[in-house]
C-alpha cells in the first residue's frame, strides 16, 4: 500500500544501548518528590494544594484550565511540604509542589477505569489521565486526537524507533509489555477510526519487532483478531525516530514545512504513550510513573528504572547504584534526555518529569567540551542534515544576526537533531548557533507584529 | 562535583580538521615517493622548501595578525605539498618560497585563514608564478636514467641540473602534432606510471590513484566533482576529435580533479553544486586544451570555477524536507 521512504542525511553514532538486556527496576522509596506544574507544551497548571494538605497517589494537584494543558497528579501519598515558584530545568519559572512521602503509596479512592464509549469520552479520558507524548516533546496527547476538519488521519504511526544512543526505555517497554502496546494501538485505531497502524522499529532492535509480531500471532490464535498493524523494521540511522523522518519512512508522505503530522493525515504516537493508554483504560491510574534509562560513563549500574514522577534526579541515580566513586569530585555532565538532543542540567535539583526518557551522567572525558575551530566548508553538515538545510550557512548568519538570510535558508525548519554538530570536524556548535538564530527570527517577528 | 553544561548534542564523532588534513598529506605521499624516483633528489628538495616555507609563513602570519597558532591543523602542509606538486623539478629554489608566500599569506591568511580563502591557495600561487616566471615554470625535465622510458620525442638534449634532461610535456607534444598521438610520444602505460615530462605531482598517475583510493575509503573526499571533471574532459576532447584517454592521463588533470577541485573551502557545499563545479572545470579545461594558446588549462579552470562557487551554491540551495523552493522575487 505504501512505498517506504528513506530520508537522506542522518548520522551513525555509536548506539551504546548498554541497558538493552536488563529488566526495568521499579524504584519506590523516595522520601520526597518535587512535582513541577508544567510538564507539557502549553501554559502551566494551577496548583490546587497548599502546604500541610494530605494527598494520595493519583490525586489531582495541578488543575488544567486551558485546552492545551493536562492535569498533574501526585505520584506518592503523603503531606504537601511546600508550593514554591522555581526556575525549572527548561528555564521556565513555575510552581513546584514538594510532597513528603509517607511510604504507604495509598491510592486515591476515586481511581477507577474511565467509562469510554465514543471518541469524545476517549479524548476526555486521555486528557484527565495527564497524558503527554512520552517520546520527549511533551505535546499533550489529547490535542493530537483533535485534528482540524479535513485532516483526519488515515494512518497511525507508532514510534518505537528509539534512534537516540543509550536510551532503551522504549525497547524495554516493547520487551516487557507487548500485549498492552498492541491493545493500546487497537484502542486508538478503534476510537479514532484509523484503518492502519504502522510500527517503526530500527533494525538494531530485532527483539522488539519480534515480540510485537509474536503478540499479533497470539492475538489471532486466541481471539481470532487480525488488527491491521504492521511492524516495520527500519534502517538504523539517526534521526530515524524524528517525527517527520519516521512518517516519511513508514508512509512515504512528507509533512509540509511548518506543519504537523495531521497535515499528512498521520497520527504519531510513541510506543510508551500507547502502552499507557491501554493501561489507563484498564486501571484508571493517571500518568504518575515513568520509565527512564540511566546510563553514561559515570553511572555505576546502567539500567532502566521505573520511578514516580517528581523523584529528584540525584536520589534516582543514588537508588539505582550511584556514580562511580572517582567521578564525584570531578567534572560531570548530567543530561536530561538523550545524548543527541537532551538538556545538560545546570543544577541537581531537577526531578523526573513526564516526558523524560533518560538521565545520562557523563564522566570527565565525555563531559569535556571540544574547542571550536574555523569552518573548513567540508559540507558534512549539509549532507548529514535530514531536513536538507545548510547548517554552516545558518551558523554564519546567526552569528551575524542576519534575519533575512536566516529566513532565506529556512532556519525555522531545523529540528535540532544535532546531526550536523555531531559530524562537524571543526567541532562547531552549529545547533546552539541555529537555536540563537531561531530566537532572533522570533524576536524580529514579534517586533514586526507590534509595529503593525 | 562540577556540572558541565553545553548545548546538545553531547556526543561528537572522531573526525577533526587536523585529521582530515593529515589524510590528504598521507594520500599525497605515494605520489611524492614516485616523483622522487622519477626526478631524483631535486623533487625532494623542491617539496621540502615549499612545505617548509608554507608552514613558516603560516606561523609568522598568524603571529603578526595576533591569531591563534594554526600550523598544527596541517592545512599549511597540504597547501605546501600541493604547490610543490605544481612545480617543475628544475625550478630555482627561491620561486617556491615566493609561491608559498602568495598561497599562505596573500590568498589564505589575509582572507581570514583556513576556510576563508575564496580560491585554492596552491593553484592561485601556481598561476601567479606561471605568469611571473614563465620560462622557469615550464622548463620540464626528467631524470636522464629514466629518459629512455619516456619516449624519444619527449626528451631532447641536456638541460637543467646535473642529470636532469629537459622533456616536453605530453600535452605540448599533443598540441605540436595537431592533436594526434604519434608513435614517438609516451605510451598510455608510460603516462600512467609517470615516465613523462611535467610537474612533480602531475606525473605519477598510478601513485596519485593509490592516494585517491585511500581518501575515498577514509571518506575524506567524495567523487562527485572529480568524476564530473574528468568525464567532461574525456567527452569534450573526444567530441573535439582528439584522443580522450590521452587527455585524461596528461597534464594536471588527475592531480587537479582529485586533489584541487575537491578542496573543501573553494567548492560548493551542495552535492549538485559540486557536480556543476566539476562539469564547469572540465568544460574550461577542454576549451583551453582544444582551442587555447596554452597547452594546459586545469589550473585556470579550477580557479575560474572557484570564483563561481558562491553563485553555484546559491543556485543549488537545497529545498527543505517537505518544503517548497523560494518563489522568484
XYZ file of C-alpha atoms in Angstrom:
781
model
C 0.000 0.000 0.000
C 2.785 2.418 0.863
C 6.128 2.987 -0.705
C 8.507 3.103 2.211
C 10.734 6.154 2.096
C 14.327 6.581 3.119
C 15.237 10.013 4.336
C 18.569 11.316 3.120
C 21.156 12.542 5.561
C 21.469 11.411 9.143
C 24.410 10.018 11.049
C 25.530 6.772 12.673
C 26.569 7.478 16.237
C 27.708 4.525 18.358
C 24.445 3.125 19.695
C 25.649 2.410 23.244
C 22.483 0.527 24.122
C 24.173 -0.903 27.198
C 20.936 -1.382 29.105
C 19.200 -3.446 26.437
C 19.000 -6.739 28.248
C 18.304 -5.694 31.819
C 14.702 -5.769 33.052
C 13.344 -2.479 34.305
C 13.828 -1.917 38.038
C 10.938 -0.404 39.944
C 12.161 2.131 42.494
C 9.679 3.427 45.047
C 11.331 4.661 48.185
C 11.828 8.337 47.642
C 11.280 10.360 50.832
C 10.381 13.453 48.867
C 9.037 14.123 45.394
C 9.028 17.537 43.743
C 6.451 17.950 41.014
C 6.615 20.954 38.679
C 3.289 22.397 37.480
C 4.324 22.357 33.841
C 5.388 19.146 32.171
C 3.772 19.790 28.839
C 3.899 22.264 25.983
C 1.378 24.974 26.859
C 0.514 27.080 29.907
C 1.337 25.656 33.366
C -1.322 24.121 35.609
C -2.807 25.901 38.598
C -1.650 24.362 41.830
C -4.696 23.373 43.935
C -2.943 22.053 47.045
C -1.347 24.015 49.871
C 1.333 23.153 52.408
C 0.006 20.771 55.049
C -2.513 19.064 52.757
C -2.530 15.309 52.732
C -2.525 13.874 49.225
C -2.939 10.357 47.881
C -1.463 8.603 44.869
C -3.209 9.749 41.706
C -4.854 12.800 43.288
C -5.008 15.898 41.079
C -2.654 18.568 42.457
C -2.431 20.766 39.380
C -5.589 21.729 37.538
C -5.506 22.250 33.799
C -7.565 25.317 32.957
C -6.589 25.794 29.299
C -7.428 23.397 26.457
C -3.750 22.696 25.777
C -2.856 21.804 29.371
C -3.293 18.455 31.103
C -3.779 17.921 34.841
C -0.932 16.891 37.105
C -1.347 14.181 39.723
C 0.512 13.294 42.884
C 2.805 10.315 42.393
C 3.030 9.414 46.100
C 0.832 9.601 49.178
C 1.964 12.000 51.877
C 1.972 15.582 53.020
C 2.498 18.673 50.888
C 5.543 20.447 52.308
C 5.709 23.489 50.102
C 4.473 25.052 46.876
C 7.198 27.386 45.661
C 7.921 29.193 42.451
C 11.156 27.974 40.963
C 13.019 28.141 37.717
C 12.805 24.668 36.229
C 15.458 22.904 34.164
C 13.934 24.243 30.943
C 14.397 27.803 32.147
C 10.703 28.453 32.766
C 9.560 29.745 36.115
C 6.742 27.681 37.609
C 5.263 26.405 40.844
C 6.877 23.247 42.169
C 4.950 21.146 44.691
C 7.112 19.321 47.228
C 5.449 16.280 48.785
C 6.881 14.282 51.680
C 6.027 10.654 51.050
C 4.506 8.607 53.882
C 5.849 5.455 52.239
C 2.342 3.923 52.107
C 1.573 4.565 48.418
C -2.135 4.736 49.238
C -4.165 5.013 46.088
C -6.806 7.733 45.834
C -10.256 6.088 46.293
C -11.696 7.785 43.197
C -9.324 5.983 40.877
C -11.275 3.611 38.687
C -11.251 2.764 34.988
C -12.819 5.558 32.925
C -16.078 4.887 31.129
C -15.275 5.232 27.444
C -17.922 4.663 24.813
C -17.060 7.012 21.990
C -14.333 9.259 20.681
C -15.277 12.218 22.901
C -15.121 10.025 26.018
C -11.776 8.698 24.829
C -10.265 12.141 24.293
C -11.638 13.393 27.627
C -10.193 10.350 29.389
C -6.786 10.917 27.812
C -6.800 14.489 28.996
C -7.820 13.527 32.528
C -5.049 10.942 32.630
C -2.500 13.750 32.345
C -1.001 12.143 29.275
C 1.580 13.948 27.178
C 3.636 12.477 24.346
C 6.134 10.289 26.154
C 8.676 10.339 23.345
C 10.261 13.528 24.578
C 8.488 16.609 23.267
C 5.679 16.634 25.838
C 2.892 17.545 23.424
C -0.469 16.829 25.121
C -1.803 13.645 23.529
C -5.494 14.619 23.618
C -4.690 17.578 21.369
C -3.296 15.227 18.734
C -6.642 13.421 18.703
C -8.481 16.565 17.575
C -7.209 17.251 14.068
C -8.727 20.170 12.154
C -11.580 19.198 9.801
C -10.359 17.595 6.599
C -7.130 16.468 8.193
C -8.357 13.265 9.819
C -5.552 10.725 9.974
C -5.782 7.526 7.971
C -2.576 6.026 9.335
C -1.460 5.621 12.921
C 2.333 5.738 13.154
C 3.801 4.229 16.295
C 7.262 5.498 17.118
C 9.416 2.729 18.550
C 12.490 3.712 16.511
C 14.414 4.910 19.560
C 17.293 6.229 17.491
C 18.950 8.139 20.329
C 22.121 6.454 21.570
C 21.999 5.000 25.113
C 18.202 5.124 25.551
C 16.427 1.769 25.784
C 13.284 2.777 27.694
C 11.014 2.205 24.680
C 12.766 -1.038 23.845
C 12.159 -2.311 27.384
C 8.548 -1.183 27.036
C 8.220 -3.421 23.944
C 10.007 -6.328 25.570
C 8.040 -6.145 28.834
C 4.546 -5.070 27.761
C 3.944 -6.111 24.156
C 0.336 -7.106 24.959
C -0.542 -3.666 26.317
C 1.180 -1.967 23.379
C -0.889 -3.894 20.840
C -4.025 -3.328 22.923
C -3.315 0.411 23.107
C -2.790 0.603 19.345
C -6.095 -1.196 18.775
C -7.907 1.171 21.164
C -6.568 4.238 19.359
C -7.435 2.730 15.953
C -10.913 1.926 17.211
C -11.837 5.263 18.767
C -10.044 7.384 16.175
C -11.370 5.268 13.315
C -7.953 4.713 11.735
C -7.744 1.675 9.435
C -3.987 1.050 9.620
C -1.183 1.251 12.159
C 2.498 1.183 11.225
C 5.017 0.491 13.981
C 8.534 1.699 13.152
C 11.432 -0.026 14.880
C 15.113 0.350 13.997
C 16.760 -2.845 12.760
C 19.224 -2.904 15.643
C 16.357 -3.882 17.982
C 15.070 -7.037 16.263
C 13.763 -8.408 19.538
C 11.298 -5.550 19.941
C 9.889 -6.200 16.471
C 9.771 -9.951 17.118
C 7.840 -9.751 20.384
C 5.263 -7.409 18.880
C 4.790 -9.688 15.877
C 4.503 -12.675 18.188
C 1.867 -10.796 20.153
C -0.133 -10.291 16.950
C 0.076 -14.022 16.176
C -1.052 -14.876 19.706
C -3.971 -12.485 19.374
C -5.015 -14.174 16.154
C -4.861 -17.646 17.704
C -6.584 -16.797 20.985
C -9.345 -14.454 19.862
C -9.238 -14.677 16.079
C -8.462 -10.955 15.832
C -6.404 -9.647 12.948
C -5.798 -5.957 13.559
C -4.260 -4.124 10.628
C -0.996 -3.444 12.440
C 2.263 -3.643 10.522
C 5.594 -3.945 12.308
C 8.251 -2.298 10.118
C 11.988 -2.763 10.588
C 13.732 0.455 9.599
C 17.394 1.137 8.815
C 19.398 2.101 11.879
C 20.209 5.706 11.240
C 19.853 8.717 13.475
C 17.347 10.540 13.469
C 15.073 7.745 12.264
C 12.762 8.451 15.195
C 12.295 12.116 14.367
C 8.611 12.550 13.615
C 8.966 13.799 10.038
C 11.613 11.222 9.131
C 9.573 8.401 10.657
C 6.394 9.410 8.840
C 8.325 9.509 5.587
C 9.911 6.133 6.287
C 6.593 4.471 7.088
C 4.175 6.154 4.707
C 6.271 7.888 2.049
C 4.492 11.144 2.964
C 6.276 14.364 3.719
C 4.948 16.656 6.417
C 4.963 20.137 4.867
C 7.409 22.558 6.488
C 5.900 24.316 9.461
C 3.125 21.699 9.508
C 2.095 18.976 11.913
C 1.632 15.249 11.214
C -2.109 15.748 10.633
C -1.196 17.807 7.552
C -0.012 14.492 6.104
C -3.088 12.714 7.511
C -0.986 10.856 10.046
C -1.290 10.449 13.800
C 2.033 9.745 15.511
C 2.216 8.276 18.986
C 5.170 6.971 20.916
C 5.131 3.290 21.835
C 5.150 4.142 25.550
C 2.221 6.502 25.005
C 0.008 3.765 23.515
C 1.008 1.362 26.254
C -0.023 3.947 28.828
C -3.369 4.436 27.045
C -4.074 0.702 27.298
C -3.138 0.600 30.956
C -5.091 3.719 31.823
C -8.293 2.482 30.196
C -7.966 -0.726 32.240
C -6.980 0.726 35.623
C -7.647 4.455 35.630
C -4.255 5.176 37.190
C -3.104 8.517 35.737
C 0.385 9.303 34.487
C 2.399 9.246 37.695
C 5.328 6.983 36.878
C 7.919 6.985 34.160
C 10.426 4.511 32.802
C 13.793 6.178 32.257
C 17.173 4.888 31.115
C 20.117 5.610 33.397
C 23.420 5.413 31.576
C 26.648 7.215 30.817
C 30.236 6.590 31.809
C 29.774 7.943 35.348
C 26.841 5.662 36.203
C 27.862 2.523 38.130
C 24.922 0.337 37.146
C 23.402 1.347 33.812
C 19.765 0.241 33.816
C 16.167 1.196 33.172
C 14.196 2.309 36.188
C 10.505 2.860 36.723
C 10.170 5.799 39.104
C 7.443 8.141 40.359
C 7.245 11.440 38.524
C 8.841 14.138 40.624
C 11.561 11.891 42.014
C 14.697 14.022 42.448
C 17.333 13.069 39.888
C 20.223 12.695 42.399
C 18.041 10.358 44.502
C 17.136 8.284 41.445
C 20.773 7.971 40.450
C 21.733 7.065 44.016
C 18.940 4.486 44.395
C 19.908 2.830 41.132
C 23.521 2.294 42.157
C 25.079 5.739 42.234
C 28.022 7.221 40.414
C 31.490 5.773 40.053
C 33.471 6.836 43.135
C 36.115 8.649 41.088
C 33.646 10.925 39.332
C 32.229 12.592 42.421
C 34.999 15.196 42.735
C 35.497 15.756 39.024
C 33.605 17.302 36.187
C 30.388 15.553 35.104
C 27.631 16.312 32.673
C 24.107 15.357 33.717
C 21.850 15.133 30.716
C 18.093 15.018 30.862
C 17.169 13.077 27.746
C 19.413 11.599 25.114
C 22.975 12.364 24.150
C 21.949 13.972 20.851
C 19.013 16.132 21.927
C 18.960 16.128 25.726
C 19.428 19.113 28.010
C 22.530 19.359 30.193
C 21.422 20.284 33.709
C 22.989 23.266 35.418
C 21.677 22.253 38.841
C 20.898 18.980 40.524
C 17.520 19.988 41.972
C 15.765 18.800 38.812
C 13.275 15.965 39.019
C 11.939 13.267 36.731
C 9.171 14.725 34.576
C 6.536 13.157 32.332
C 8.365 13.264 29.039
C 11.751 12.408 30.479
C 13.121 9.217 28.988
C 16.703 9.139 30.119
C 19.177 10.513 32.602
C 22.734 10.309 31.332
C 25.693 11.139 33.510
C 28.915 11.589 31.591
C 32.279 11.435 33.328
C 35.125 13.885 32.871
C 36.260 12.682 29.445
C 32.876 12.707 27.727
C 31.776 15.849 29.570
C 34.640 17.799 28.048
C 33.550 20.378 25.507
C 35.678 20.418 22.346
C 37.315 23.644 21.176
C 35.510 25.296 18.334
C 37.670 25.993 15.267
C 37.012 27.701 11.954
C 34.638 26.094 9.463
C 36.500 24.415 6.620
C 33.361 24.062 4.487
C 33.706 20.287 4.314
C 29.922 20.121 3.713
C 29.432 17.236 6.155
C 26.765 19.227 7.991
C 24.931 19.775 4.713
C 24.988 16.116 3.703
C 24.016 14.936 7.194
C 21.034 17.291 7.600
C 17.836 15.212 7.406
C 15.876 18.407 6.763
C 18.096 19.354 3.789
C 19.261 22.618 5.296
C 22.700 24.212 5.159
C 23.771 24.339 8.815
C 27.089 26.094 8.260
C 25.332 28.909 6.386
C 22.771 29.229 9.183
C 25.594 29.218 11.724
C 27.265 32.112 9.954
C 24.065 34.085 9.609
C 23.023 33.501 13.207
C 26.377 34.809 14.399
C 25.886 37.884 12.227
C 22.212 38.229 13.228
C 21.261 38.239 9.554
C 17.489 37.779 9.878
C 16.766 37.824 6.130
C 19.484 35.274 5.477
C 18.236 33.029 8.274
C 14.755 33.112 6.816
C 16.014 32.567 3.284
C 17.889 29.457 4.399
C 14.836 28.162 6.326
C 16.187 28.362 9.861
C 12.756 27.595 11.353
C 12.706 24.167 9.663
C 15.625 22.926 11.757
C 14.527 20.076 14.025
C 17.649 20.448 16.213
C 18.509 16.768 15.868
C 22.212 17.529 16.245
C 23.446 15.517 13.247
C 25.368 18.490 11.806
C 27.143 19.214 15.054
C 27.893 15.529 15.599
C 29.787 15.209 12.307
C 31.468 18.641 12.273
C 35.251 18.163 12.101
C 35.772 21.777 13.181
C 33.670 20.953 16.291
C 31.420 23.940 15.801
C 28.316 24.367 17.946
C 26.012 24.536 14.975
C 22.779 23.605 16.765
C 23.401 26.135 19.509
C 24.008 28.814 16.947
C 20.924 27.831 14.944
C 18.814 27.959 18.128
C 20.071 31.502 18.634
C 19.193 32.216 15.020
C 15.646 30.949 15.589
C 15.191 33.207 18.574
C 16.466 36.220 16.584
C 13.898 35.445 13.918
C 11.141 35.095 16.543
C 12.163 38.402 18.148
C 12.132 40.100 14.764
C 8.701 38.652 14.038
C 7.367 39.865 17.382
C 8.761 43.341 16.696
C 7.144 43.318 13.278
C 3.875 42.340 14.958
C 3.934 45.232 17.424
C 4.663 47.717 14.627
C 1.543 46.707 12.756
C 31.139 17.706 41.687
C 31.278 20.248 38.895
C 28.380 20.287 36.437
C 29.427 20.822 32.867
C 26.790 22.371 30.630
C 26.629 22.822 26.892
C 24.097 22.855 24.128
C 23.148 19.490 22.616
C 24.366 17.252 21.031
C 26.605 15.944 23.783
C 28.499 13.448 21.658
C 30.740 14.144 18.666
C 32.287 11.838 16.131
C 36.024 11.416 15.994
C 36.703 13.433 12.856
C 38.669 16.635 13.160
C 40.174 19.237 10.865
C 43.790 18.135 11.540
C 42.836 14.518 10.877
C 41.244 15.408 7.522
C 44.303 17.415 6.511
C 46.593 14.621 7.661
C 44.614 12.225 5.467
C 45.342 14.402 2.444
C 49.033 14.515 3.377
C 49.091 10.722 3.685
C 47.323 10.396 0.342
C 49.959 12.558 -1.340
C 52.923 10.575 -0.018
C 52.874 7.781 -2.657
C 52.965 10.435 -5.370
C 55.811 12.206 -3.596
C 57.823 8.999 -3.429
C 57.107 8.296 -7.093
C 58.175 11.766 -8.144
C 61.406 11.500 -6.190
C 62.027 8.246 -8.051
C 61.225 9.939 -11.357
C 63.018 13.238 -10.858
C 65.676 12.442 -8.286
C 66.683 14.441 -5.235
C 65.536 17.763 -6.784
C 61.966 16.664 -6.282
C 62.561 16.088 -2.585
C 64.377 19.405 -2.315
C 61.649 21.427 -4.046
C 58.990 19.753 -1.871
C 60.921 20.344 1.342
C 61.489 24.016 0.536
C 57.857 24.603 -0.453
C 56.303 22.806 2.512
C 58.821 24.286 4.938
C 58.264 27.835 3.742
C 54.484 27.369 3.673
C 54.432 26.271 7.316
C 56.816 29.066 8.272
C 54.687 31.708 6.553
C 51.585 30.308 8.233
C 53.279 30.562 11.621
C 54.607 34.078 11.045
C 51.408 35.472 9.584
C 49.275 34.104 12.430
C 51.765 35.606 14.882
C 51.737 39.003 13.164
C 47.950 39.023 12.904
C 47.726 38.043 16.607
C 45.573 34.996 15.903
C 45.869 31.554 17.452
C 48.640 29.380 16.046
C 47.159 27.162 13.364
C 50.100 25.201 11.991
C 49.042 22.106 13.927
C 45.964 21.680 11.687
C 48.333 20.593 8.853
C 46.491 22.757 6.328
C 49.697 24.654 5.512
C 51.443 21.323 4.920
C 48.721 20.352 2.453
C 48.967 23.694 0.656
C 52.762 23.402 0.539
C 52.631 19.867 -0.824
C 50.077 20.758 -3.476
C 52.069 23.807 -4.532
C 55.256 21.730 -4.775
C 53.364 19.202 -6.868
C 52.595 22.005 -9.294
C 56.222 22.979 -9.803
C 58.881 21.720 -12.149
C 61.748 19.778 -10.563
C 64.244 22.152 -12.161
C 62.791 25.278 -10.592
C 65.189 27.696 -8.863
C 64.522 27.327 -5.143
C 63.529 30.941 -4.456
C 60.448 30.582 -6.638
C 58.684 28.019 -4.366
C 59.291 30.368 -1.432
C 57.589 33.200 -3.304
C 54.822 30.762 -4.192
C 54.316 29.786 -0.562
C 54.140 33.450 0.376
C 51.434 34.080 -2.216
C 49.496 30.973 -1.230
C 49.656 31.242 2.537
C 49.967 34.930 3.315
C 48.089 36.616 0.483
C 45.466 34.103 -0.582
C 44.821 32.295 2.709
C 45.691 34.317 5.809
C 44.779 37.756 4.514
C 41.282 36.489 3.896
C 40.962 35.034 7.388
C 42.883 31.769 7.381
C 41.599 28.242 6.947
C 38.128 28.033 5.450
C 38.042 31.671 4.363
C 40.094 31.771 1.146
C 37.973 32.241 -1.961
C 40.339 30.456 -4.336
C 42.609 27.465 -3.877
C 45.848 28.912 -2.431
C 48.213 26.460 -4.133
C 46.579 26.971 -7.519
C 46.496 30.740 -7.218
C 50.194 30.650 -6.393
C 50.896 28.370 -9.338
C 49.088 30.640 -11.762
C 50.793 33.771 -10.456
C 54.186 32.029 -10.658
C 53.477 30.790 -14.186
C 52.682 34.319 -15.289
C 55.655 35.809 -13.420
C 58.321 33.230 -14.258
C 57.061 31.675 -17.497
C 60.284 30.001 -18.539
C 61.280 28.612 -15.128
C 57.781 27.348 -14.550
C 57.579 25.487 -17.839
C 61.078 24.061 -18.131
C 60.166 20.434 -17.705
C 62.783 17.788 -17.215
C 63.199 14.176 -16.362
C 65.987 12.157 -14.807
C 68.456 11.052 -17.501
C 68.448 7.498 -16.223
C 64.684 7.288 -16.730
C 64.709 9.137 -20.070
C 64.875 6.069 -22.262
C 61.500 5.061 -20.868
C 59.913 8.378 -21.600
C 59.735 8.188 -25.378
C 62.129 9.671 -27.893
C 60.444 12.966 -28.690
C 59.720 13.652 -25.062
C 63.392 14.104 -24.368
C 65.595 16.399 -26.351
C 69.080 17.224 -25.296
C 70.553 18.002 -21.911
C 69.445 20.899 -19.755
C 68.671 21.739 -16.131
C 70.531 20.041 -13.286
C 73.328 17.539 -13.351
C 71.467 14.513 -14.532
C 68.130 16.076 -15.355
C 67.431 16.432 -19.048
C 64.626 18.530 -20.384
C 61.472 16.870 -21.555
C 58.380 18.330 -23.169
C 55.022 17.549 -21.619
C 52.736 15.172 -23.499
C 50.182 17.961 -23.872
C 52.803 20.128 -25.552
C 53.630 17.270 -27.878
C 49.951 16.724 -28.497
C 49.427 20.338 -29.461
C 52.502 20.175 -31.653
C 51.191 17.205 -33.558
C 47.790 18.773 -34.061
C 46.053 16.598 -31.508
C 47.162 13.236 -32.868
C 49.004 10.728 -30.728
C 52.159 9.757 -32.609
C 54.482 6.841 -32.090
C 57.303 8.924 -30.593
C 55.106 10.218 -27.786
C 54.933 8.463 -24.384
C 52.596 5.475 -24.413
C 49.486 5.144 -22.217
C 51.421 2.910 -19.859
C 54.284 5.389 -19.570
C 51.791 8.170 -18.941
C 50.029 6.103 -16.317
C 53.152 5.183 -14.407
C 54.693 8.607 -14.881
C 57.551 8.439 -17.403
C 56.907 11.818 -18.936
C 57.734 15.470 -18.517
C 55.686 17.588 -16.168
C 55.272 18.944 -12.638
C 56.309 16.902 -9.622
C 52.848 15.713 -8.754
C 51.195 15.688 -12.148
C 53.314 12.893 -13.406
C 52.811 9.756 -11.306
C 49.145 8.973 -12.052
C 49.369 5.464 -10.577
C 50.742 6.774 -7.287
C 48.081 9.503 -7.203
C 45.400 6.850 -7.672
C 46.673 4.971 -4.622
C 46.217 8.167 -2.619
C 42.770 8.742 -4.107
C 41.639 5.249 -3.109
C 42.837 5.967 0.432
C 40.897 9.256 0.563
C 37.739 7.629 -0.745
C 37.978 4.775 1.769
C 38.512 7.286 4.565
C 35.543 9.260 3.172
C 37.707 12.372 3.136
C 36.673 13.222 -0.408
C 33.592 12.389 -2.438
C 33.998 11.596 -6.106
C 31.207 13.830 -7.458
C 33.435 16.686 -8.559
C 36.448 14.744 -9.860
C 34.398 12.267 -11.888
C 32.315 15.063 -13.411
C 35.534 16.946 -14.182
C 37.482 14.067 -15.746
C 34.384 12.757 -17.520
C 33.668 16.135 -19.101
C 37.255 16.463 -20.311
C 37.095 12.962 -21.766
C 33.820 13.625 -23.512
C 34.695 17.045 -24.909
C 38.157 16.086 -26.152
C 36.574 13.063 -27.818
C 33.996 15.310 -29.472
C 36.873 17.633 -30.432
C 38.386 14.789 -32.394
C 41.289 14.074 -30.062
C 42.281 11.061 -28.007
C 40.241 11.334 -24.770
C 42.284 8.817 -22.791
C 45.494 10.644 -23.643
C 43.938 13.866 -22.430
C 42.733 12.305 -19.225
C 46.177 10.919 -18.416
C 48.122 14.028 -19.280
C 48.749 17.376 -17.676
C 47.470 18.172 -14.219
C 44.049 16.674 -14.734
C 44.185 13.849 -12.199
C 46.010 15.937 -9.601
C 43.697 18.878 -10.251
C 40.443 16.974 -10.346
C 41.030 14.761 -7.323
C 43.142 16.954 -5.069
C 42.411 20.563 -6.036
C 38.803 20.504 -7.199
C 37.953 18.575 -4.029
C 39.403 21.298 -1.793
C 36.604 21.790 0.727
C 36.926 25.518 1.066
C 36.611 26.604 -2.522
C 33.961 24.298 -3.951
C 30.181 24.463 -3.437
C 28.687 22.914 -0.302
C 25.876 21.152 -2.109
C 26.254 17.877 -3.964
C 24.584 19.109 -7.140
C 26.727 22.224 -6.911
C 29.818 20.051 -6.806
C 28.777 18.208 -9.937
C 28.156 21.509 -11.727
C 31.537 22.699 -10.481
C 33.211 19.580 -11.929
C 31.464 19.916 -15.267
C 32.409 23.601 -15.450
C 36.063 22.774 -14.728
C 36.010 20.092 -17.414
C 34.464 22.462 -19.925
C 37.011 25.223 -19.395
C 39.937 22.766 -19.344
C 38.812 21.229 -22.617
C 38.264 24.600 -24.261
C 41.751 25.759 -23.303
C 43.345 22.496 -24.377
C 41.490 22.302 -27.670
C 41.349 25.921 -28.743
C 43.538 27.964 -26.405
C 47.075 29.204 -26.874
C 48.229 27.427 -23.733
C 48.760 23.706 -23.636
C 47.222 23.212 -20.182
C 44.098 24.667 -18.630
C 43.347 22.707 -15.451
C 44.566 25.324 -13.014
C 42.827 28.193 -14.768
C 39.638 26.164 -14.986
C 39.585 25.372 -11.272
C 40.458 28.938 -10.306
C 37.717 30.306 -12.505
C 35.175 27.883 -11.082
C 36.346 28.761 -7.536
C 35.172 32.285 -8.257
C 31.779 30.988 -9.350
C 31.378 28.835 -6.237
C 29.167 31.256 -4.245
C 26.872 31.632 -7.242
C 26.622 27.890 -7.871
C 25.900 27.441 -4.196
C 23.095 29.976 -4.286
C 21.558 28.307 -7.324
C 21.707 24.842 -5.796
C 20.483 25.628 -2.265
C 18.501 22.514 -1.358
C 14.758 22.640 -0.796
C 13.964 21.715 2.816
C 12.422 18.325 3.505
C 8.690 18.778 2.970
C 9.143 22.339 1.740
C 8.943 24.278 -1.448
C 11.614 26.299 -3.230
C 11.592 30.053 -2.871
C 9.472 31.824 -5.400
C 11.374 34.182 -7.655
C 11.137 37.716 -6.417
